[in-house]
Coordinates of C-alpha atoms in Angstrom, one line a residue:
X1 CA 7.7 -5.6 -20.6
X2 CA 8.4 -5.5 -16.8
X3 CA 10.9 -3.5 -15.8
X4 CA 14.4 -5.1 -14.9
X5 CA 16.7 -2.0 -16.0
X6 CA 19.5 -0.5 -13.8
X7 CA 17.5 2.9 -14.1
X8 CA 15.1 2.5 -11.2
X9 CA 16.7 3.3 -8.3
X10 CA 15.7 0.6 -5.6
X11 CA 13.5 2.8 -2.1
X12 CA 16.0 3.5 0.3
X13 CA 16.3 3.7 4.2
X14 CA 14.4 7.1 5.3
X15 CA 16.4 10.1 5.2
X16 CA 16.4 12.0 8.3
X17 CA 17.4 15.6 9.6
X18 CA 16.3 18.9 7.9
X19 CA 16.2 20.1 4.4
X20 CA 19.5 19.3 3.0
X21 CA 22.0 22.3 2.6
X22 CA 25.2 20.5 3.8
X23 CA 27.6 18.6 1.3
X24 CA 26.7 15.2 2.9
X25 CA 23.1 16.0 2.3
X26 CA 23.7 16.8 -1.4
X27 CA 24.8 12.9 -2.0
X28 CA 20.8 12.3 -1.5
X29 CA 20.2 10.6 -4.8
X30 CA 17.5 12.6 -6.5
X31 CA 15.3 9.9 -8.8
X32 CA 14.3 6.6 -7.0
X33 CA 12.1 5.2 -9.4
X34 CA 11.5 6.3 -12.8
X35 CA 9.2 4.0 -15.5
X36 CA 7.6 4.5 -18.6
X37 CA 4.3 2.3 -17.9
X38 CA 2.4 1.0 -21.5
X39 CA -0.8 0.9 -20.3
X40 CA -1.2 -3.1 -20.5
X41 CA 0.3 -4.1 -17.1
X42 CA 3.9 -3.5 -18.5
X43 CA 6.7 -1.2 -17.9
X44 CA 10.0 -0.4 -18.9
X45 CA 12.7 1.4 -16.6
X46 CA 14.2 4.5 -16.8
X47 CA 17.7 6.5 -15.9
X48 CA 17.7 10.2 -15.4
X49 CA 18.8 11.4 -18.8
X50 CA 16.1 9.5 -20.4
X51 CA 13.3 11.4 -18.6
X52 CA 13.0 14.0 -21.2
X53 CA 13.0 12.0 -24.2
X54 CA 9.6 11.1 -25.8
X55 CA 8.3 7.7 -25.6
X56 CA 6.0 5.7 -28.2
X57 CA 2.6 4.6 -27.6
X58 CA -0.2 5.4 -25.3
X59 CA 1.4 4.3 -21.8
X60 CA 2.6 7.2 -19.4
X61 CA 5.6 8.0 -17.3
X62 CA 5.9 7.8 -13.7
X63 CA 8.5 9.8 -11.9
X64 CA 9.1 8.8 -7.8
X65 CA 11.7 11.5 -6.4
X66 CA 13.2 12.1 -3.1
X67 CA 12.0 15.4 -1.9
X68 CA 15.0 16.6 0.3
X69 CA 17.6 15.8 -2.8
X70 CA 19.0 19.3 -4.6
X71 CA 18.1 17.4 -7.5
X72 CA 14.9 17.0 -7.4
X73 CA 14.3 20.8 -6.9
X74 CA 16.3 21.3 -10.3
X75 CA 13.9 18.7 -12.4
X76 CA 10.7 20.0 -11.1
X77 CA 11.7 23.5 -11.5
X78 CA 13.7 23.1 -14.6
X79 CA 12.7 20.1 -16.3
X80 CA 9.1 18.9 -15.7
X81 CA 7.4 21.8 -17.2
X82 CA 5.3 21.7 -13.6
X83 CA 3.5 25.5 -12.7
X84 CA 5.7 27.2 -10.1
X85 CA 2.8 26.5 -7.1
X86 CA 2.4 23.3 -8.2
X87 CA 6.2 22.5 -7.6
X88 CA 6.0 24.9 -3.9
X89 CA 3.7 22.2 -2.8
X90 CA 5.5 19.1 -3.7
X91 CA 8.7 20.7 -2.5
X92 CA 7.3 21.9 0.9
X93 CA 8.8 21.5 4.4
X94 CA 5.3 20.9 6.5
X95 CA 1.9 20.8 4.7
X96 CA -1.8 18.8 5.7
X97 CA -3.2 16.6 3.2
X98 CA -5.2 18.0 0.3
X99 CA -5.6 18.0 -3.1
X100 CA -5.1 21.1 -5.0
X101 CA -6.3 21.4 -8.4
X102 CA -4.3 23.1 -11.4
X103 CA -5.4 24.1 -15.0
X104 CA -3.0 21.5 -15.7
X105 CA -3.2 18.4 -13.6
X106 CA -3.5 18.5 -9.9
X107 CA -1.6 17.8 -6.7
X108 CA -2.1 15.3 -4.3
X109 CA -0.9 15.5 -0.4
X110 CA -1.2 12.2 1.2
X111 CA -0.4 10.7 4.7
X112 CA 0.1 7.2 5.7
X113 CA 1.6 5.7 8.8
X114 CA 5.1 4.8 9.5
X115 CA 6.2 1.9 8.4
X116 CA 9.7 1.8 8.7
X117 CA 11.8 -0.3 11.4
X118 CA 12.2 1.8 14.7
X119 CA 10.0 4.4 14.3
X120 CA 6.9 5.5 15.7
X121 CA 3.6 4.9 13.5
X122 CA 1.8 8.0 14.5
X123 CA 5.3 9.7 12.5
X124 CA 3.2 9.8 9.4
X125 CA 5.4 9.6 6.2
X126 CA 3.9 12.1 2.8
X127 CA 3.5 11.1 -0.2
X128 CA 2.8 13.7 -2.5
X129 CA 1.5 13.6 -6.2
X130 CA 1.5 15.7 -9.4
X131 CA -0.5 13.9 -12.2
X132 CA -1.9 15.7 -15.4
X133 CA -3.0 12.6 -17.3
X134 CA -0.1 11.8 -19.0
X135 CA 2.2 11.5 -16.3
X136 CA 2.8 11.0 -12.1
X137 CA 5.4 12.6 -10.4
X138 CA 5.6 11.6 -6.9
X139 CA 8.2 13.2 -3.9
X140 CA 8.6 11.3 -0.5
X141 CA 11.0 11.7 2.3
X142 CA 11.0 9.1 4.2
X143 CA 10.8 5.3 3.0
X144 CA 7.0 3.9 1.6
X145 CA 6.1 0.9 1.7
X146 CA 3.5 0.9 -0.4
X147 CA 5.8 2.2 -3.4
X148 CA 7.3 -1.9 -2.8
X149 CA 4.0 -3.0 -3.6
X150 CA 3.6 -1.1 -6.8
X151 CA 7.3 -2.1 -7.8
X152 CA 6.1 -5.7 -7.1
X153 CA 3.4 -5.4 -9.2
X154 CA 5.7 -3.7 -12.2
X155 CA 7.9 -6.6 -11.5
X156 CA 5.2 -9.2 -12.3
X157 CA 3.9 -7.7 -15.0
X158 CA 1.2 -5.8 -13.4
X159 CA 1.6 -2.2 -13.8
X160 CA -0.9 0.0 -13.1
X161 CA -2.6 1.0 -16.6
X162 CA -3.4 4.3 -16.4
X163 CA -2.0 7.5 -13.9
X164 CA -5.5 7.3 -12.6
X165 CA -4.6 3.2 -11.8
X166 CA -1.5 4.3 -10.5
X167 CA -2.7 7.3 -8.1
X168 CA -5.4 5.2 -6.7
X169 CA -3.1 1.9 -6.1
X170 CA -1.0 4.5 -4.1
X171 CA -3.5 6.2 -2.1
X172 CA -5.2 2.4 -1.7
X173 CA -2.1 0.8 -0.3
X174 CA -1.4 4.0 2.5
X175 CA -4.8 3.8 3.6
X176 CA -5.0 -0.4 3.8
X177 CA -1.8 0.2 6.0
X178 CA -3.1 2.1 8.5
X179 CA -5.9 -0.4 9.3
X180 CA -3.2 -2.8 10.6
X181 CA -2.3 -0.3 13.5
X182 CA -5.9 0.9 13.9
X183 CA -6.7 -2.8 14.6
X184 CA -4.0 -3.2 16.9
X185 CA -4.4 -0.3 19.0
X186 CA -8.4 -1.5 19.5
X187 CA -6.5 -4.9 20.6
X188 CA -4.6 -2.8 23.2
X189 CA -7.8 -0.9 24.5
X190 CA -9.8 -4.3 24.6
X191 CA -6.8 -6.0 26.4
X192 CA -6.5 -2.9 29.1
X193 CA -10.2 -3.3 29.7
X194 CA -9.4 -6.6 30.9
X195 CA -7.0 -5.6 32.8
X196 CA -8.1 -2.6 34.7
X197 CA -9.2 -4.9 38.0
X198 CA -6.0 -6.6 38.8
X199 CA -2.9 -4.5 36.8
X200 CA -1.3 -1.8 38.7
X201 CA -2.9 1.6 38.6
X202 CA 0.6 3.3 37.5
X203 CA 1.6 0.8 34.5
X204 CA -2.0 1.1 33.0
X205 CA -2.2 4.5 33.5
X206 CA 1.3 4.6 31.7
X207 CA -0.5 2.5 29.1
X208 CA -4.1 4.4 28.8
X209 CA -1.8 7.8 28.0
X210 CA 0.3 6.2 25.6
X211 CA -3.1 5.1 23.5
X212 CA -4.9 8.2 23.8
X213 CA -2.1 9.9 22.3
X214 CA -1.0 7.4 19.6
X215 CA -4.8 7.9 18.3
X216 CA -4.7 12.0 18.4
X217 CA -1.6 11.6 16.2
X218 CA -3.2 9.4 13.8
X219 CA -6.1 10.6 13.5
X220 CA -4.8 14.1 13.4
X221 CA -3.5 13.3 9.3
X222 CA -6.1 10.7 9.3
X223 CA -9.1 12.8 8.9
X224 CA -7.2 15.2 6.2
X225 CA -6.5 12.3 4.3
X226 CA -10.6 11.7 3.7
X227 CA -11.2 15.6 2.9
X228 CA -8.3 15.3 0.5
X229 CA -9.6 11.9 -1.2
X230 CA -12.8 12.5 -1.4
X231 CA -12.6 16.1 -3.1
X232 CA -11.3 13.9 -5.8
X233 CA -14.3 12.0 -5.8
X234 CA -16.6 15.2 -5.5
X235 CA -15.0 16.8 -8.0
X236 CA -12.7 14.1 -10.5
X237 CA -10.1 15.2 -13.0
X238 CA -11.0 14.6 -16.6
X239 CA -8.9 11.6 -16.8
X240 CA -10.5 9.6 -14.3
X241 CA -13.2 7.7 -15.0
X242 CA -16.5 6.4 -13.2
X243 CA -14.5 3.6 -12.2
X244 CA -11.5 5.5 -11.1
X245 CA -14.4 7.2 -9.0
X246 CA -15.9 4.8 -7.9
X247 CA -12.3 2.8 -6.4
X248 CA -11.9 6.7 -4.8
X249 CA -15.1 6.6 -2.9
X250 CA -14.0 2.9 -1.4
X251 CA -10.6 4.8 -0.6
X252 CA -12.5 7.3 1.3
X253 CA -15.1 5.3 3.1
X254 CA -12.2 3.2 4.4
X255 CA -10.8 6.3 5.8
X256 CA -14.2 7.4 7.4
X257 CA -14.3 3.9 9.0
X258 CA -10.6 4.1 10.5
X259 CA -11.6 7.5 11.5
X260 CA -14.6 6.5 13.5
X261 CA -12.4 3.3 14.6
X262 CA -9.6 6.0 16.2
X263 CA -12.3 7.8 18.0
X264 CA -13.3 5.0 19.4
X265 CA -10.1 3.7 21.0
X266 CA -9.5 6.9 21.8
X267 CA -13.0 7.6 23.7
X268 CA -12.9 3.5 24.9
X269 CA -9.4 4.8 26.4
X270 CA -10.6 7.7 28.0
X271 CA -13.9 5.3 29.5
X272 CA -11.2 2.8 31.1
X273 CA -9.1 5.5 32.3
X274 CA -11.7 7.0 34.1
X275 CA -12.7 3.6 35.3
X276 CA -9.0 3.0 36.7
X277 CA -9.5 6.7 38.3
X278 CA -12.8 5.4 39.8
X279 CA -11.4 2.2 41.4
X280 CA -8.3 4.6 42.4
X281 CA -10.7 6.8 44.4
X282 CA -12.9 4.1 46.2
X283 CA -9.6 2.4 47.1
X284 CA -8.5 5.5 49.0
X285 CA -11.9 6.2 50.1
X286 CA -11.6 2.8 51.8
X287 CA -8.4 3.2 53.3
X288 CA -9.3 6.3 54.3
X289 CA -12.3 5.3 56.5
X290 CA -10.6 3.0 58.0
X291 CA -8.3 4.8 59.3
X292 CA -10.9 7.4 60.5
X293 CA -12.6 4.4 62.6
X294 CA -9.3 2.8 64.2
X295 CA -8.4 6.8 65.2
X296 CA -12.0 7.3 66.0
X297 CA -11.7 4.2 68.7
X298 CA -8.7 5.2 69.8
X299 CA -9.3 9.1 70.5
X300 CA -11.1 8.1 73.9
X301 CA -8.5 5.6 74.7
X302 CA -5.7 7.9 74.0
X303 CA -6.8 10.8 76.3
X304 CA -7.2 8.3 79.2
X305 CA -4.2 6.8 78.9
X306 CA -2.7 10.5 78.2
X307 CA -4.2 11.7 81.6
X308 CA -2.8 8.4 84.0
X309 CA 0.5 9.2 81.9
X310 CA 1.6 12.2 84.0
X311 CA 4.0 12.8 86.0
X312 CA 2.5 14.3 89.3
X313 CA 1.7 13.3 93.1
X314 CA -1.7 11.5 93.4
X315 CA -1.7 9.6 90.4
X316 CA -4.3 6.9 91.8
X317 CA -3.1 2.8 92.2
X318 CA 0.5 4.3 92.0
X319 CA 1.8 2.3 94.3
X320 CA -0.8 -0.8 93.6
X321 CA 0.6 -3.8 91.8
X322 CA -2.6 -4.8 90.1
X323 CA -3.5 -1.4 89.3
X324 CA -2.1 -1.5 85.3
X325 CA -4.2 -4.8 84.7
X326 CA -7.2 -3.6 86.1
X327 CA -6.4 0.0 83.6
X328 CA -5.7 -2.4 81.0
X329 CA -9.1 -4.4 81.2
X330 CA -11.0 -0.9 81.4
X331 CA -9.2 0.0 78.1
X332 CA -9.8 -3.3 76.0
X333 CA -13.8 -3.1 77.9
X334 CA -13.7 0.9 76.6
X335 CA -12.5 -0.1 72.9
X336 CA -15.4 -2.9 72.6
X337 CA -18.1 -0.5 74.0
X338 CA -17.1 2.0 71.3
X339 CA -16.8 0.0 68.3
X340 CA -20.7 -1.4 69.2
X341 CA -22.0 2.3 69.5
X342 CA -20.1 3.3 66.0
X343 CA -21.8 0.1 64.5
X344 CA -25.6 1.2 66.3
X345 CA -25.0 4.6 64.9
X346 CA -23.8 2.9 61.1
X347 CA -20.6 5.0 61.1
X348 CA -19.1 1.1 60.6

């Protein structure tokens, strides 16, 4: 049966400011989607009281909480029967990706980019996951996407079947997301390449920066994100199968690839900027030797005109009215005879 029950809370706008200890903060509604899934691409919805009553047949329950709620603190700690570290790593503040195995089930810490209107991609959202085989329980903070995607799926009757299913679609859906920005940034580097010849040095430079550091901050969760997949895929729980696996090590080779992608912008970023610098540095050098001929012609010119510029008795065609013509014609004679011996000598 899909799921059309007032239970599920619909994903809200991204909460944002600190941990929640203020009475405005504890209005943060604790359960945003609760479902009891049957296992055959069905699911039925679920409020908060019904969370602890037992369910018929072979499905499993999945739990998606809002991590900064005072709620949610109370359920894990109270009601889910979760061990005490198990519930210290879905609960805390900062934490890398990785997967942490319990006697019990394991946790999952996840990253994906950000999504959500107005803010920066390279703000990577968490997802975090507690799964024993029986159930999920998943915490988040800020708005996912890819939780839309699964709810679409309930929606048409296409549940995940098993926690397993439902881990992997999860995991699937952050890491297909980030390919999207990946590509785009490559876009951006192959677009500043062309551009590196006629754009003006500050802008790209502005530009080049703005890449470099766009791909440190993905690929700073990024990489995580493969060590924490592919432990699962090294070491699986008992309730995956070879299939489960097998969709893991796609999961993680897609990462490796975006990984490899990010170093590449970045280091095709660092090649262009160091190009720009290049052209930056023969421009001046131009400029530069220029100037150093024009001052090198006009050094000789300067000291004779310097030395029939003072003031004193005896200055020579003083009184002659055709004296500053003939000076004239010695200078513009002077300047041609110096810019043909810089030229023999190949200073020009």
């Amino acid at each position: 049966m899909t799921a059309t029950g007032t239970g599920a809370a619909t994903e809200q706008a991204p909460a944002s400011g600190p941990t929640p200890d203020s009475a405005a903060a504890e209005k943060i509604p604790a359960l945003i989607d609760a479902y009891w899934l049957d296992g055959a691409g069905g699911a039925t919805a679920l409020d908060w009281e019904s969370l602890d009553r037992p369910h018929e047949g072979d499905g499993f329950l999945w739990v998606h909480l809002q991590r900064n709620a005072p709620d949610t603190r109370e359920f894990l700690t109270e009601r889910s029967g979760l061990p005490e570290l198990a519930v210290a790593a879905l609960l805390a503040a900062d934490s890398r990706p990785r997967t942490t195995a319990f006697d019990e089930g394991l946790v999952i810490d996840i990253r994906g980019v950000n999504m959500n209107p107005g803010e920066d991609v390279e703000d990577m959202v968490a997802l975090r996951m507690w799964s024993d085989g029986k159930r999920v329980i998943s915490v988040r903070r800020r708005r996912l996407m890819v939780v839309d995607d699964v709810r679409e799926a309930i929606r048409r009757g296409r549940a995940p079947k098993t926690p397993a299913d439902l881990v992997i679609s999860l995991a699937d859906g952050l890491t297909a997301r980030m390919g999207t920005v990946i590509i785009d940034l490559e876009e951006r580097v192959d677009d500043l390449e062309d551009k590196v010849v006629e754009a003006q040095s500050h802008d790209l430079r502005i530009a080049l920066s703005a890449i470099r550091r766009k791909a440190i901050g993905l690929r700073r969760f990024i990489g995580p994100n493969r060590e924490a997949i592919q432990r699962l895929v090294n070491d699986p729980a008992d309730w995956m199968d070879p299939r489960d696996r097998l969709r893991l090590r796609e999961v993680a080779d897609k990462i490796t690839r975006y990984v490899e992608e990010l170093d590449t912008a970045r280091e095709r970023a660092a090649v262009v900027q160091d190009e720009l610098a290049s052209r930056l540095a023969e421009r001046l050098n131009n400029n530069t030797y220029v100037l150093s001929v024009i001052a090198a012609i006009f050094l000789p010119l300067g000291l004779l005109t310097g030395l029939l510029g003072i003031n004193v008795g005896g200055m020579p065609g003083a009184e002659d009215g055709t004296a500053f013509w003939i000076v004239t014609a010695g200078l513009v004679v002077a300047g041609i005879v110096e810019y043909f011996a810089l030229k023999r000598l190949k200073w020009i």
